[in-house]
């Protein structure tokens, strides 16, 4: 398995933090997204592993990255707001339109008296 991952990623040692970071840095360096990479890295510096919530936060971030990868592989064009909505959508939750939400709300407000 390791050998196939090594070949898939162009010779990058995917088990080495340094190799993966170096490749990512070289890939985005000089591009417009390098500003976001720097901002993300600066923010991650604030997640102190000594706090009990740290592991959960890292796991949540990992899930967001996995979802971002799936979105990036789709051919659809998304707005920033739509991307954020899709990233934070609960698993198995169907996206609802404004009209669907209005119907859902009206059903919740109907009460019957026995």
PDB file of C-alpha atoms in Angstrom:
ATOM      1  CA  UNK A   1       0.000   0.000   0.000  1.00  0.00           C
ATOM      2  CA  UNK A   2       2.743   2.481   0.936  1.00  0.00           C
ATOM      3  CA  UNK A   3       4.572   1.832  -2.324  1.00  0.00           C
ATOM      4  CA  UNK A   4       1.465   2.503  -4.410  1.00  0.00           C
ATOM      5  CA  UNK A   5       0.770   5.762  -2.508  1.00  0.00           C
ATOM      6  CA  UNK A   6       4.398   6.750  -2.996  1.00  0.00           C
ATOM      7  CA  UNK A   7       4.063   6.215  -6.749  1.00  0.00           C
ATOM      8  CA  UNK A   8       0.661   7.912  -6.988  1.00  0.00           C
ATOM      9  CA  UNK A   9       1.918  11.094  -5.376  1.00  0.00           C
ATOM     10  CA  UNK A  10       4.946  11.516  -7.588  1.00  0.00           C
ATOM     11  CA  UNK A  11       7.562  10.169  -5.245  1.00  0.00           C
ATOM     12  CA  UNK A  12       6.376  12.087  -2.170  1.00  0.00           C
ATOM     13  CA  UNK A  13       6.778  10.154   1.068  1.00  0.00           C
ATOM     14  CA  UNK A  14       3.168  10.482   2.250  1.00  0.00           C
ATOM     15  CA  UNK A  15       4.152   9.326   5.746  1.00  0.00           C
ATOM     16  CA  UNK A  16       6.576  12.250   6.146  1.00  0.00           C
ATOM     17  CA  UNK A  17       5.097  15.499   7.452  1.00  0.00           C
ATOM     18  CA  UNK A  18       8.065  17.392   6.063  1.00  0.00           C
ATOM     19  CA  UNK A  19       7.792  15.908   2.541  1.00  0.00           C
ATOM     20  CA  UNK A  20       4.044  16.488   2.331  1.00  0.00           C
ATOM     21  CA  UNK A  21       4.310  20.065   3.629  1.00  0.00           C
ATOM     22  CA  UNK A  22       7.262  20.849   1.362  1.00  0.00           C
ATOM     23  CA  UNK A  23       5.376  19.588  -1.685  1.00  0.00           C
ATOM     24  CA  UNK A  24       2.250  21.551  -0.735  1.00  0.00           C
ATOM     25  CA  UNK A  25       4.293  24.695  -0.112  1.00  0.00           C
ATOM     26  CA  UNK A  26       6.071  24.380  -3.486  1.00  0.00           C
ATOM     27  CA  UNK A  27       2.772  23.663  -5.228  1.00  0.00           C
ATOM     28  CA  UNK A  28       1.023  26.842  -4.002  1.00  0.00           C
ATOM     29  CA  UNK A  29       4.007  29.150  -3.550  1.00  0.00           C
ATOM     30  CA  UNK A  30       3.597  32.190  -5.744  1.00  0.00           C
ATOM     31  CA  UNK A  31      -0.051  31.432  -6.526  1.00  0.00           C
ATOM     32  CA  UNK A  32      -3.022  33.428  -5.217  1.00  0.00           C
ATOM     33  CA  UNK A  33      -3.926  30.638  -2.757  1.00  0.00           C
ATOM     34  CA  UNK A  34      -0.594  30.980  -0.963  1.00  0.00           C
ATOM     35  CA  UNK A  35      -2.190  33.768   1.105  1.00  0.00           C
ATOM     36  CA  UNK A  36      -4.889  31.344   2.316  1.00  0.00           C
ATOM     37  CA  UNK A  37      -2.300  28.650   3.075  1.00  0.00           C
ATOM     38  CA  UNK A  38      -0.368  31.088   5.248  1.00  0.00           C
ATOM     39  CA  UNK A  39      -3.549  32.188   7.013  1.00  0.00           C
ATOM     40  CA  UNK A  40      -4.572  28.558   7.646  1.00  0.00           C
ATOM     41  CA  UNK A  41      -1.125  27.718   9.027  1.00  0.00           C
ATOM     42  CA  UNK A  42      -1.156  30.772  11.283  1.00  0.00           C
ATOM     43  CA  UNK A  43      -4.561  29.743  12.615  1.00  0.00           C
ATOM     44  CA  UNK A  44      -3.447  26.153  13.212  1.00  0.00           C
ATOM     45  CA  UNK A  45      -0.636  27.441  15.412  1.00  0.00           C
ATOM     46  CA  UNK A  46      -3.329  28.451  17.922  1.00  0.00           C
ATOM     47  CA  UNK A  47      -4.585  24.866  18.343  1.00  0.00           C
ATOM     48  CA  UNK A  48      -2.570  23.801  21.348  1.00  0.00           C
ATOM     49  CA  UNK A  49      -2.337  19.993  21.696  1.00  0.00           C
ATOM     50  CA  UNK A  50      -2.299  20.278  25.500  1.00  0.00           C
ATOM     51  CA  UNK A  51      -6.034  21.131  25.539  1.00  0.00           C
ATOM     52  CA  UNK A  52      -8.498  18.232  25.620  1.00  0.00           C
ATOM     53  CA  UNK A  53     -10.586  19.702  22.781  1.00  0.00           C
ATOM     54  CA  UNK A  54      -7.584  19.873  20.477  1.00  0.00           C
ATOM     55  CA  UNK A  55      -7.917  16.323  19.117  1.00  0.00           C
ATOM     56  CA  UNK A  56     -11.592  16.870  18.339  1.00  0.00           C
ATOM     57  CA  UNK A  57     -10.819  20.127  16.545  1.00  0.00           C
ATOM     58  CA  UNK A  58      -8.118  18.454  14.441  1.00  0.00           C
ATOM     59  CA  UNK A  59     -10.509  15.626  13.574  1.00  0.00           C
ATOM     60  CA  UNK A  60     -13.201  18.137  12.562  1.00  0.00           C
ATOM     61  CA  UNK A  61     -10.692  19.977  10.366  1.00  0.00           C
ATOM     62  CA  UNK A  62      -9.663  16.688   8.771  1.00  0.00           C
ATOM     63  CA  UNK A  63     -13.319  16.006   7.919  1.00  0.00           C
ATOM     64  CA  UNK A  64     -13.659  19.465   6.347  1.00  0.00           C
ATOM     65  CA  UNK A  65     -10.564  18.854   4.223  1.00  0.00           C
ATOM     66  CA  UNK A  66     -11.952  15.502   3.070  1.00  0.00           C
ATOM     67  CA  UNK A  67     -15.219  17.193   2.069  1.00  0.00           C
ATOM     68  CA  UNK A  68     -13.307  19.968   0.291  1.00  0.00           C
ATOM     69  CA  UNK A  69     -11.437  17.339  -1.724  1.00  0.00           C
ATOM     70  CA  UNK A  70     -14.714  15.725  -2.764  1.00  0.00           C
ATOM     71  CA  UNK A  71     -16.134  19.116  -3.796  1.00  0.00           C
ATOM     72  CA  UNK A  72     -13.004  19.942  -5.778  1.00  0.00           C
ATOM     73  CA  UNK A  73     -13.419  16.755  -7.807  1.00  0.00           C
ATOM     74  CA  UNK A  74     -16.896  17.762  -9.013  1.00  0.00           C
ATOM     75  CA  UNK A  75     -17.401  19.606 -12.272  1.00  0.00           C
ATOM     76  CA  UNK A  76     -19.898  22.074 -10.817  1.00  0.00           C
ATOM     77  CA  UNK A  77     -19.104  25.745 -10.289  1.00  0.00           C
ATOM     78  CA  UNK A  78     -19.916  26.874  -6.750  1.00  0.00           C
ATOM     79  CA  UNK A  79     -20.117  30.251  -5.072  1.00  0.00           C
ATOM     80  CA  UNK A  80     -18.208  30.732  -1.824  1.00  0.00           C
ATOM     81  CA  UNK A  81     -21.449  30.584   0.165  1.00  0.00           C
ATOM     82  CA  UNK A  82     -22.542  27.368  -1.565  1.00  0.00           C
ATOM     83  CA  UNK A  83     -19.152  25.765  -0.853  1.00  0.00           C
ATOM     84  CA  UNK A  84     -19.434  26.679   2.833  1.00  0.00           C
ATOM     85  CA  UNK A  85     -22.980  25.297   2.930  1.00  0.00           C
ATOM     86  CA  UNK A  86     -21.836  22.022   1.342  1.00  0.00           C
ATOM     87  CA  UNK A  87     -18.802  21.712   3.631  1.00  0.00           C
ATOM     88  CA  UNK A  88     -20.916  22.053   6.767  1.00  0.00           C
ATOM     89  CA  UNK A  89     -23.885  20.005   5.583  1.00  0.00           C
ATOM     90  CA  UNK A  90     -24.688  17.145   7.936  1.00  0.00           C
ATOM     91  CA  UNK A  91     -24.105  13.674   6.564  1.00  0.00           C
ATOM     92  CA  UNK A  92     -27.159  12.357   4.690  1.00  0.00           C
ATOM     93  CA  UNK A  93     -28.849  15.764   4.896  1.00  0.00           C
ATOM     94  CA  UNK A  94     -30.479  16.826   1.655  1.00  0.00           C
ATOM     95  CA  UNK A  95     -29.890  20.429   0.607  1.00  0.00           C
ATOM     96  CA  UNK A  96     -33.178  22.269   0.907  1.00  0.00           C
ATOM     97  CA  UNK A  97     -34.385  25.241  -1.036  1.00  0.00           C
ATOM     98  CA  UNK A  98     -35.938  28.260   0.648  1.00  0.00           C
ATOM     99  CA  UNK A  99     -39.388  27.038  -0.407  1.00  0.00           C
ATOM    100  CA  UNK A 100     -38.782  23.602   1.169  1.00  0.00           C
ATOM    101  CA  UNK A 101     -37.730  25.289   4.413  1.00  0.00           C
ATOM    102  CA  UNK A 102     -40.923  27.405   4.449  1.00  0.00           C
ATOM    103  CA  UNK A 103     -43.092  24.283   4.045  1.00  0.00           C
ATOM    104  CA  UNK A 104     -41.088  22.472   6.730  1.00  0.00           C
ATOM    105  CA  UNK A 105     -41.540  25.416   9.101  1.00  0.00           C
ATOM    106  CA  UNK A 106     -45.267  25.623   8.446  1.00  0.00           C
ATOM    107  CA  UNK A 107     -45.663  21.911   9.200  1.00  0.00           C
ATOM    108  CA  UNK A 108     -43.885  22.373  12.522  1.00  0.00           C
ATOM    109  CA  UNK A 109     -46.212  25.226  13.464  1.00  0.00           C
ATOM    110  CA  UNK A 110     -49.418  23.229  12.881  1.00  0.00           C
ATOM    111  CA  UNK A 111     -50.823  21.868  16.117  1.00  0.00           C
ATOM    112  CA  UNK A 112     -53.855  19.761  16.698  1.00  0.00           C
ATOM    113  CA  UNK A 113     -56.023  19.660  19.788  1.00  0.00           C
ATOM    114  CA  UNK A 114     -57.643  16.402  20.845  1.00  0.00           C
TER     115      UNK A 114
END
